[in-house]
């Protein structure tokens, strides 16, 4: 596990700065991703660098790695779980290895199969291969987006890339202009999808895509797409049996490590399933790590303890209290972009706890998107009756919603049921929906957005409709799999684990398991009000019944209470001071209104206020360039 950074300078431009020093700075700012060592190469107009967290081939896995003739060089972030099988295949074809690393395996697979090598890789990855002879760069990112990869063309035509945005922003000639459309998207959903970046000049390589840079031109293309829903034709018993085998295999291949390994255990279905399989495979007790809160309604520790006792793990716990929100400035620095998912805080803390004992953890991420685990799925299906109403009645609901005062009971509900099914689901996901953003923004912000207001909502609708499906569940699952999963869940896990120099692996997001899950009938995922039905059936008798069939809690944080207590003064001061207001984004009276409504407990605005708070902290960290110096400790 590492972090990578580099740049390819345009051929016809004079080199005006010291390249080795710049590359060193780009690598050192992501030292947390790889504290063990740094490797670089600067040759001509090419600069490739990496920071390494040693997991596999501790003695000979240093990067960059070069081909035998010196023509190609690779830098790599991630883990390839089938590299030994791939290595054996390549040796049969006459390739000789100098190391026992997955990095060299990728490079020699590229020499053998060209860009087709990515289709043979099982794991998480972001890598760059430079061809010194053809003067071309090849970049690739894993199928689900577990590992990040940013890229940008600088003013002089140079291509700059890296695992983290902060590395790129050190390069001279990359604009720091903020993209207002991204601000709008962030305030809608609480994160930025892969199609957008907070800085207008920077792009994210889409998961499942590769990029070639040659003669100053960029070409991107997909090699894998998240599969659309289909039907395997298997019955429930057959599906459950195959599902168990695939989960066991996905966990087994991810237990390869030369350093201590453990698991995050929330006490939910997904993490308990992963720990169950780890316990079957491991000869020693699995080290497990859990986070809880003093607020019982948010704490899952009793279920985590139940799972730990059942599987006889070596269990460790930590209680998150409001005073620990002081680490939020450090968290903001690690995300690079505004990020409003408050569960980043316990993820950061459980990663910090785990790092005291292990270097690698397995997690249960992905189960909700693959198997229909979110309670919002049956909730949205429960409102399908509204779609059968005459359109003039639904339009009247929308008009009534807009006429009601902000704190009126049922205002948001009326607006939601006035919409068609897919827009209704997207509205339910929103922190600030379209009517509320109209109130939130200043007139100058609305003028600046103009026709681009709500552009992400339109993109999300297109994604939901991108697969033909007659059922109502598949569009929701597809949307979450292509947006929330890579851009919220994977970003959170990657940044918060890497902030603590620990590697997280997600067995439930093995691409073989994803492809099988896409062939499970949606009615076996969400059955009435029962979420994740088939996954629970598959692990009955393995995972305790109390865990499988308890009410879903989610990895939430008691932000509502904290904002009204320990955080109240800080959030009020931050959102209403002159620095924040002078940015010109917001109407002060609306900010004051939602602060008061929340304080008076007339309406829960906790997630919206947290999003505004994170946005302002991001501005203070990065728009002054302080964020490019290092985290606040």
XYZ file of C-alpha atoms in Angstrom:
633
model
C 0.000 0.000 0.000
C 1.458 3.299 -1.053
C 0.819 6.741 -2.405
C 2.011 7.761 -5.854
C 2.749 11.093 -7.530
C 4.394 12.260 -10.723
C 4.430 14.505 -13.743
C 5.286 14.337 -17.436
C 6.469 17.680 -18.737
C 5.452 18.899 -22.191
C 8.124 18.313 -24.827
C 8.339 21.807 -26.224
C 8.473 23.652 -22.881
C 11.583 24.874 -21.135
C 12.137 23.340 -17.704
C 11.878 26.279 -15.311
C 12.100 24.587 -11.924
C 14.057 21.936 -10.078
C 12.137 18.730 -10.783
C 13.632 16.438 -8.143
C 12.818 18.901 -5.384
C 9.241 19.309 -6.576
C 8.727 15.549 -6.846
C 10.161 15.119 -3.368
C 7.662 17.666 -2.010
C 4.774 15.926 -3.829
C 5.762 12.640 -2.203
C 6.520 13.957 1.264
C 3.127 15.640 1.599
C 1.562 12.161 1.388
C 4.035 10.496 3.774
C 1.093 9.211 5.842
C 0.163 6.914 2.936
C 3.586 5.300 3.007
C 5.743 6.022 6.057
C 8.239 3.222 5.441
C 10.210 4.594 2.495
C 10.217 6.853 -0.548
C 11.268 6.001 -4.084
C 11.674 8.344 -7.043
C 13.033 8.582 -10.535
C 13.628 11.807 -12.480
C 14.825 11.347 -16.012
C 14.473 13.990 -18.698
C 10.968 15.411 -18.463
C 9.617 12.484 -16.453
C 9.274 12.388 -12.672
C 7.752 9.383 -10.865
C 7.558 9.013 -7.102
C 5.923 6.934 -4.399
C 5.631 6.526 -0.649
C 5.538 2.930 0.574
C 3.660 1.201 3.366
C 5.326 -2.209 3.308
C 2.845 -5.099 3.278
C 4.160 -7.703 0.803
C 7.756 -8.497 -0.244
C 9.229 -6.332 2.511
C 12.834 -6.863 1.360
C 12.697 -6.359 -2.426
C 9.447 -4.531 -3.154
C 10.881 -1.024 -3.436
C 9.557 1.250 -6.187
C 9.822 2.426 -8.889
C 10.407 -0.949 -10.506
C 11.957 -1.059 -13.986
C 11.707 -3.609 -16.772
C 14.829 -5.659 -17.448
C 15.799 -3.468 -20.422
C 15.070 -0.241 -18.526
C 12.429 0.884 -21.025
C 9.468 0.808 -18.614
C 9.007 1.999 -15.042
C 6.043 1.506 -12.703
C 4.779 3.092 -9.502
C 1.832 1.436 -7.801
C -0.631 1.973 -4.957
C -2.726 -0.977 -3.812
C -2.693 -4.742 -3.468
C -3.117 -7.425 -6.142
C -4.461 -10.552 -4.478
C -3.940 -12.926 -7.397
C -0.402 -11.783 -8.162
C 1.152 -15.155 -7.348
C -1.041 -16.964 -9.882
C -0.398 -14.214 -12.415
C 3.321 -14.372 -11.715
C 3.371 -18.131 -12.373
C 1.504 -17.594 -15.641
C 4.013 -14.959 -16.743
C 6.992 -17.146 -15.808
C 5.577 -19.891 -18.021
C 5.584 -17.320 -20.832
C 9.290 -16.658 -20.286
C 9.286 -13.598 -18.011
C 11.926 -13.452 -15.271
C 11.245 -11.767 -11.936
C 13.712 -9.874 -9.759
C 11.272 -9.545 -6.852
C 8.322 -11.320 -5.284
C 6.147 -8.205 -5.430
C 2.747 -7.584 -6.959
C 4.173 -4.356 -8.401
C 6.599 -6.160 -10.691
C 3.824 -8.597 -11.628
C 1.701 -5.700 -12.920
C 4.618 -4.352 -14.943
C 5.416 -7.696 -16.606
C 1.716 -8.334 -17.219
C 1.630 -4.985 -19.013
C 4.610 -6.045 -21.161
C 2.815 -9.294 -22.005
C -0.798 -8.148 -22.414
C -0.599 -4.391 -22.882
C -3.552 -2.450 -21.506
C -5.439 -5.749 -21.242
C -3.398 -6.531 -18.134
C -5.892 -4.642 -15.966
C -8.618 -7.163 -16.742
C -6.468 -9.862 -15.129
C -5.900 -7.992 -11.865
C -7.898 -8.912 -8.774
C -7.539 -6.284 -6.117
C -7.388 -2.552 -5.465
C -5.000 -0.408 -7.416
C -3.922 2.847 -8.960
C -0.704 2.665 -10.964
C 1.364 4.486 -13.551
C 3.653 2.921 -16.168
C 6.013 5.125 -18.199
C 7.476 4.021 -21.515
C 10.796 5.868 -21.894
C 11.110 4.905 -25.559
C 7.599 5.739 -26.801
C 7.322 8.570 -24.248
C 3.826 7.516 -23.206
C 2.177 7.147 -19.833
C -0.385 4.502 -18.860
C -2.567 5.031 -15.788
C -5.215 2.653 -14.417
C -7.584 2.586 -11.472
C -9.368 -0.377 -9.896
C -12.915 -1.331 -10.762
C -14.726 0.105 -7.751
C -12.494 3.079 -6.952
C -10.976 1.756 -3.725
C -7.766 3.621 -4.499
C -7.844 7.267 -5.652
C -6.153 8.741 -8.706
C -6.244 12.437 -9.653
C -4.807 13.992 -12.792
C -4.586 17.425 -14.404
C -3.054 19.243 -17.344
C -0.973 22.176 -16.145
C -0.879 25.497 -17.974
C 2.301 24.420 -19.797
C 0.737 21.189 -21.084
C 2.386 18.920 -18.507
C 0.382 16.015 -17.104
C 0.405 15.826 -13.315
C -1.082 12.934 -11.341
C -1.191 11.474 -7.859
C -3.029 9.588 -5.161
C -4.038 12.789 -3.411
C -5.170 16.157 -4.640
C -2.703 18.009 -2.407
C 0.238 16.539 -4.333
C -1.059 17.908 -7.635
C -1.732 21.351 -6.217
C 1.984 21.772 -5.464
C 2.773 21.751 -9.188
C 3.284 25.217 -10.734
C 0.646 26.099 -13.306
C -2.316 24.145 -11.931
C -5.149 26.545 -11.237
C -6.636 26.668 -7.741
C -9.934 28.067 -9.043
C -12.854 26.562 -7.146
C -15.601 24.916 -9.175
C -18.941 26.359 -8.035
C -20.844 23.465 -9.594
C -18.914 21.194 -7.241
C -19.905 23.358 -4.279
C -23.533 22.920 -5.351
C -23.109 19.163 -5.707
C -21.368 18.881 -2.350
C -24.180 20.721 -0.576
C -26.692 18.446 -2.286
C -25.122 15.091 -1.446
C -22.350 15.752 1.071
C -19.552 14.523 -1.214
C -18.246 15.012 -4.740
C -18.833 12.244 -7.316
C -16.031 10.985 -9.533
C -17.137 13.283 -12.342
C -16.358 16.415 -10.322
C -13.476 17.959 -8.383
C -13.465 20.960 -6.080
C -10.695 22.504 -8.199
C -11.868 23.125 -11.744
C -8.505 22.193 -13.275
C -8.324 18.672 -11.804
C -10.003 15.386 -12.807
C -10.444 12.003 -11.159
C -9.784 8.906 -13.198
C -13.125 7.088 -13.162
C -13.112 3.669 -11.437
C -12.701 0.850 -13.926
C -10.936 3.164 -16.375
C -7.467 3.575 -17.824
C -5.714 6.597 -19.273
C -3.013 7.024 -21.909
C -0.978 10.214 -22.260
C 1.019 10.553 -25.451
C 2.148 13.593 -27.450
C 0.366 15.930 -25.070
C -2.997 14.195 -25.559
C -5.094 12.392 -22.943
C -7.254 9.412 -23.835
C -9.395 7.606 -21.260
C -11.375 4.410 -21.757
C -13.235 1.866 -19.598
C -12.084 -1.706 -19.091
C -14.858 -2.714 -16.638
C -18.307 -1.408 -15.821
C -20.438 -2.034 -12.770
C -22.769 -4.751 -14.055
C -26.440 -4.099 -14.620
C -29.017 -6.230 -12.854
C -29.776 -9.599 -14.441
C -31.103 -12.962 -13.275
C -28.844 -15.958 -12.606
C -31.774 -18.367 -12.833
C -30.706 -20.002 -9.546
C -33.090 -20.597 -6.676
C -32.671 -19.115 -3.200
C -30.835 -22.134 -1.768
C -28.372 -22.244 -4.679
C -27.734 -18.506 -4.505
C -27.098 -18.645 -0.753
C -24.631 -21.534 -1.143
C -22.656 -19.853 -3.940
C -22.692 -16.567 -2.052
C -21.068 -18.205 0.978
C -18.353 -19.719 -1.207
C -17.605 -16.433 -2.952
C -17.431 -14.477 0.312
C -15.136 -17.123 1.807
C -12.851 -16.925 -1.227
C -12.838 -13.105 -1.257
C -11.880 -13.014 2.416
C -9.283 -15.757 2.030
C -7.302 -14.017 -0.723
C -7.296 -10.770 1.295
C -5.642 -12.393 4.287
C -2.335 -12.518 2.441
C 0.050 -10.279 4.373
C 3.558 -10.224 5.789
C 2.492 -7.837 8.550
C -0.140 -8.092 11.348
C -3.743 -8.197 10.129
C -7.147 -7.621 11.767
C -10.705 -6.462 11.056
C -13.101 -3.608 11.725
C -16.097 -5.015 13.593
C -19.136 -2.749 13.910
C -21.547 -5.465 15.011
C -23.520 -5.082 11.799
C -24.237 -7.831 9.290
C -21.452 -7.075 6.809
C -18.500 -6.768 9.190
C -19.746 -9.806 11.156
C -19.888 -11.863 7.948
C -16.296 -10.901 7.132
C -15.072 -11.701 10.658
C -16.941 -15.017 10.545
C -15.024 -16.053 7.427
C -11.723 -14.762 8.826
C -12.260 -16.835 11.966
C -12.815 -19.954 9.858
C -9.612 -19.343 7.922
C -7.234 -18.070 10.623
C -5.553 -20.442 13.073
C -5.141 -17.577 15.552
C -7.876 -15.373 17.056
C -8.730 -12.523 14.691
C -7.893 -9.086 16.057
C -11.057 -6.965 15.889
C -11.602 -3.244 16.463
C -14.792 -1.381 17.338
C -15.894 2.167 18.083
C -18.754 3.246 20.297
C -20.414 6.311 21.809
C -21.726 7.208 25.230
C -25.078 7.845 23.531
C -26.679 4.371 23.565
C -28.914 5.001 20.555
C -25.818 5.396 18.368
C -23.474 2.857 19.936
C -23.267 -0.619 18.403
C -20.726 -1.925 20.893
C -23.085 -4.480 22.437
C -23.479 -6.154 19.027
C -19.763 -5.898 18.278
C -19.082 -7.585 21.627
C -21.618 -10.282 20.817
C -19.865 -11.003 17.510
C -16.423 -10.865 19.150
C -17.466 -13.371 21.820
C -19.157 -15.645 19.282
C -16.100 -15.768 17.008
C -13.617 -15.670 19.935
C -11.694 -12.703 18.574
C -8.973 -10.623 20.220
C -11.237 -7.615 20.633
C -10.410 -3.909 21.152
C -12.791 -0.970 21.690
C -12.719 2.809 21.878
C -15.372 5.345 22.937
C -15.714 8.493 20.806
C -16.677 11.606 22.781
C -17.473 15.141 21.555
C -14.085 16.499 22.646
C -12.489 14.261 19.998
C -14.111 16.438 17.337
C -11.006 18.584 17.823
C -9.306 16.209 15.377
C -11.693 17.477 12.693
C -9.091 19.930 11.351
C -6.716 17.047 10.739
C -9.527 15.086 9.061
C -10.366 18.018 6.758
C -6.735 18.141 5.622
C -6.706 14.440 4.771
C -9.840 14.580 2.624
C -8.514 17.326 0.289
C -12.071 18.091 -0.839
C -15.116 19.070 1.234
C -16.583 15.911 2.777
C -19.698 15.882 4.967
C -20.043 12.259 6.089
C -19.701 12.583 9.868
C -18.921 8.861 10.170
C -15.429 9.862 9.003
C -14.746 10.725 12.643
C -15.275 7.207 14.089
C -13.582 5.723 11.008
C -10.540 7.872 11.761
C -10.564 6.864 15.419
C -11.043 3.124 14.823
C -8.194 3.265 12.282
C -6.009 4.989 14.869
C -6.893 2.299 17.408
C -6.229 -0.547 14.959
C -2.838 0.880 13.911
C -1.554 0.273 17.426
C -1.933 -3.464 16.796
C -1.994 -4.210 13.044
C -1.061 -2.753 9.652
C -3.877 -4.311 7.593
C -7.618 -4.523 8.342
C -10.542 -6.119 6.536
C -13.863 -4.278 6.507
C -17.469 -5.021 5.550
C -17.831 -2.093 3.148
C -19.940 -2.675 0.049
C -22.569 -5.002 1.465
C -25.282 -2.353 1.580
C -24.893 -1.433 -2.097
C -24.568 -5.014 -3.349
C -27.338 -6.591 -1.309
C -29.780 -3.745 -0.645
C -28.895 -2.926 2.939
C -29.988 0.679 3.340
C -33.319 1.335 5.065
C -33.954 4.067 2.504
C -34.690 1.366 -0.094
C -37.908 0.008 1.478
C -38.763 3.537 2.645
C -38.636 4.823 -0.921
C -40.562 1.792 -2.191
C -43.173 2.528 0.453
C -43.870 5.857 -1.249
C -44.480 4.306 -4.652
C -48.199 4.872 -4.196
C -47.607 8.564 -4.906
C -46.543 7.750 -8.468
C -50.055 6.427 -9.186
C -51.684 9.746 -8.346
C -52.721 12.070 -11.181
C -49.944 14.475 -12.068
C -52.033 17.537 -11.210
C -52.428 16.273 -7.626
C -48.703 15.675 -7.256
C -47.966 19.129 -8.640
C -50.314 20.591 -6.047
C -48.299 18.814 -3.334
C -45.186 20.524 -4.650
C -46.836 23.946 -4.648
C -48.159 23.421 -1.117
C -44.698 22.371 0.074
C -43.102 25.525 -1.291
C -45.814 27.690 0.336
C -45.353 26.238 3.830
C -42.897 27.851 6.296
C -39.484 26.210 6.592
C -40.168 24.411 9.886
C -43.681 23.220 8.980
C -44.293 19.547 9.659
C -44.550 17.588 6.401
C -43.030 20.286 4.161
C -40.206 18.074 2.857
C -42.467 15.013 2.653
C -44.967 16.809 0.420
C -42.216 17.943 -1.919
C -40.736 14.444 -2.027
C -43.975 12.656 -2.990
C -44.658 15.257 -5.669
C -41.701 13.865 -7.649
C -41.338 10.923 -10.027
C -39.738 7.740 -8.546
C -36.086 8.346 -9.468
C -36.051 12.092 -8.638
C -37.904 11.182 -5.429
C -35.106 8.835 -4.377
C -32.434 11.404 -5.262
C -34.303 14.056 -3.285
C -34.358 11.706 -0.277
C -30.558 11.451 -0.492
C -30.076 15.214 -0.475
C -28.764 17.287 2.423
C -30.134 20.447 0.826
C -32.655 19.611 -1.863
C -33.342 21.951 -4.773
C -35.942 24.186 -3.013
C -33.767 24.524 0.081
C -30.645 25.341 -1.905
C -32.632 28.112 -3.561
C -33.092 29.571 -0.084
C -29.564 28.790 1.093
C -27.707 30.517 -1.753
C -27.149 34.216 -2.103
C -28.396 35.859 -5.275
C -24.829 36.180 -6.552
C -24.283 32.421 -6.052
C -27.511 31.626 -7.919
C -26.464 33.950 -10.741
C -23.033 32.303 -10.947
C -24.516 28.801 -11.112
C -27.179 29.853 -13.614
C -27.945 26.879 -15.891
C -25.528 24.577 -14.012
C -27.627 24.653 -10.835
C -28.416 21.046 -9.894
C -26.248 19.527 -12.617
C -25.347 16.541 -10.416
C -29.006 15.701 -9.810
C -29.452 15.366 -13.562
C -26.334 13.203 -13.792
C -27.634 10.976 -10.982
C -30.936 10.526 -12.797
C -29.077 9.438 -15.933
C -27.062 6.913 -13.911
C -30.222 5.489 -12.326
C -31.733 4.961 -15.766
C -28.544 3.616 -17.364
C -29.671 0.002 -17.056
C -33.017 -1.171 -18.313
C -34.856 -2.702 -15.387
C -38.536 -3.161 -14.712
C -38.157 -3.402 -10.938
C -37.961 -0.410 -8.602
C -34.943 -1.530 -6.573
C -32.254 -1.865 -9.250
C -32.081 1.866 -10.186
C -31.465 2.741 -6.533
C -28.788 0.079 -6.123
C -27.090 1.140 -9.353
C -27.045 4.796 -8.402
C -25.533 4.114 -4.980
C -22.981 1.689 -6.453
C -21.726 4.271 -8.970
C -21.884 7.379 -6.765
C -22.169 6.948 -3.007
C -19.994 3.823 -2.866
C -16.868 5.108 -4.688
C -17.190 8.782 -3.776
C -18.312 8.622 -0.150
C -17.718 5.168 1.330
C -14.452 4.381 -0.476
C -13.130 7.929 -0.048
C -13.886 7.850 3.671
C -12.239 4.462 4.203
C -9.189 5.235 2.066
C -8.465 8.672 3.534
C -9.117 7.794 7.172
C -7.129 4.547 7.130
C -4.287 6.081 5.156
C -4.244 9.046 7.558
C -3.191 6.474 10.143
C -0.915 4.516 7.779
C -3.105 1.419 7.817
C -4.381 -0.558 4.837
C -8.089 -1.446 4.546
C -9.327 -4.296 2.368
C -12.980 -4.814 1.375
C -13.744 -8.477 0.551
C -17.407 -7.797 -0.267
C -16.213 -5.573 -3.127
C -14.280 -8.336 -4.852
C -15.253 -7.942 -8.497
C -16.191 -11.616 -8.812
C -18.596 -11.199 -5.908
C -19.973 -7.979 -7.430
C -20.639 -9.717 -10.739
C -22.445 -12.557 -8.984
C -24.481 -10.168 -6.820
C -25.703 -8.376 -9.949
C -27.385 -11.625 -11.006
C -29.329 -12.027 -7.756
C -32.984 -11.008 -8.241
C -33.654 -7.653 -6.544
C -36.568 -9.207 -4.636
C -34.035 -11.439 -2.871
C -32.122 -8.364 -1.739
C -34.974 -6.218 -0.458
C -37.934 -8.401 0.470
C -40.755 -6.292 1.848
C -39.249 -4.367 4.723
C -36.353 -6.831 5.099
C -33.078 -5.463 3.742
C -30.156 -7.650 2.688
C -32.467 -10.656 2.740
C -30.313 -13.108 0.741
C -27.059 -12.247 2.520
C -28.729 -12.886 5.860
C -30.156 -16.175 4.630
C -26.740 -17.235 3.357
C -25.133 -16.755 6.767
C -27.839 -18.101 9.042
C -26.214 -20.521 11.465
C -22.825 -18.847 10.950
C -23.479 -15.295 12.182
C -25.610 -14.968 15.353
C -29.327 -14.485 14.676
C -29.382 -11.411 16.953
C -26.931 -9.679 14.606
C -28.456 -10.791 11.321
C -31.967 -9.694 12.180
C -31.493 -6.684 14.427
C -32.673 -3.263 13.301
C -30.131 -1.583 11.025
C -28.278 1.175 12.811
C -25.593 2.346 10.425
C -22.213 3.796 11.304
C -23.693 7.051 12.559
C -22.491 9.764 14.891
C -24.609 11.667 17.481
C -24.012 14.912 15.601
C -27.511 16.199 16.380
C -26.787 16.197 20.105
C -23.211 17.400 19.771
C -24.234 20.409 17.674
C -26.665 21.412 20.403
C -24.096 20.978 23.142
C -20.291 20.881 22.943
C -20.091 21.973 19.278
C -22.796 24.617 19.330
C -20.626 27.662 19.937
C -17.910 26.628 17.506
C -20.314 25.847 14.658
C -22.310 29.038 15.163
C -19.183 31.158 15.242
C -17.690 29.426 12.213
C -20.755 29.651 9.980
C -21.747 33.230 10.816
C -18.444 35.043 11.065
C -17.342 37.550 8.429
C -14.826 35.166 6.850
C -17.543 32.660 5.959
C -20.177 35.205 4.947
C -17.772 37.147 2.734
C -17.315 34.137 0.474
C -20.645 35.146 -1.002
C -22.168 31.681 -1.231
C -24.975 31.921 1.285
C -27.884 33.999 2.496
C -27.107 34.814 6.122
C -30.747 34.841 7.222
C -31.234 31.239 6.055
C -28.118 30.067 7.938
C -29.421 31.791 11.051
C -32.834 30.194 10.539
C -31.605 26.594 10.372
C -29.235 27.153 13.302
C -32.163 28.383 15.398
C -34.527 25.632 14.266
C -31.941 23.035 15.206
C -31.192 24.644 18.563
C -34.931 24.841 19.340
C -35.322 21.192 18.215
C -38.046 22.148 15.770
C -36.202 20.381 12.943
C -33.076 18.239 12.797
C -30.585 20.083 10.587
C -27.547 18.259 11.979
C -26.297 16.776 8.690
C -26.867 20.024 6.788
C -25.086 22.096 9.438
C -22.220 19.622 9.560
C -21.859 19.920 5.770
C -21.692 23.711 6.000
C -19.201 23.458 8.858
C -16.940 21.082 6.897
C -17.104 23.319 3.829
C -15.966 26.370 5.746
C -13.173 24.445 7.488
C -12.058 23.163 4.081
C -11.883 26.735 2.771
C -9.793 27.841 5.711
C -7.472 24.889 5.286
C -6.936 24.994 1.534
C -7.853 28.292 -0.075
C -5.176 30.028 1.982
C -2.707 27.296 0.873
C -2.115 26.281 4.480
C -3.352 22.824 3.609
C -0.401 22.373 1.287
C 2.016 22.643 4.187
C 0.754 19.729 6.255
C -2.015 18.668 8.636
C -2.865 20.447 11.849
C -1.697 18.261 14.731
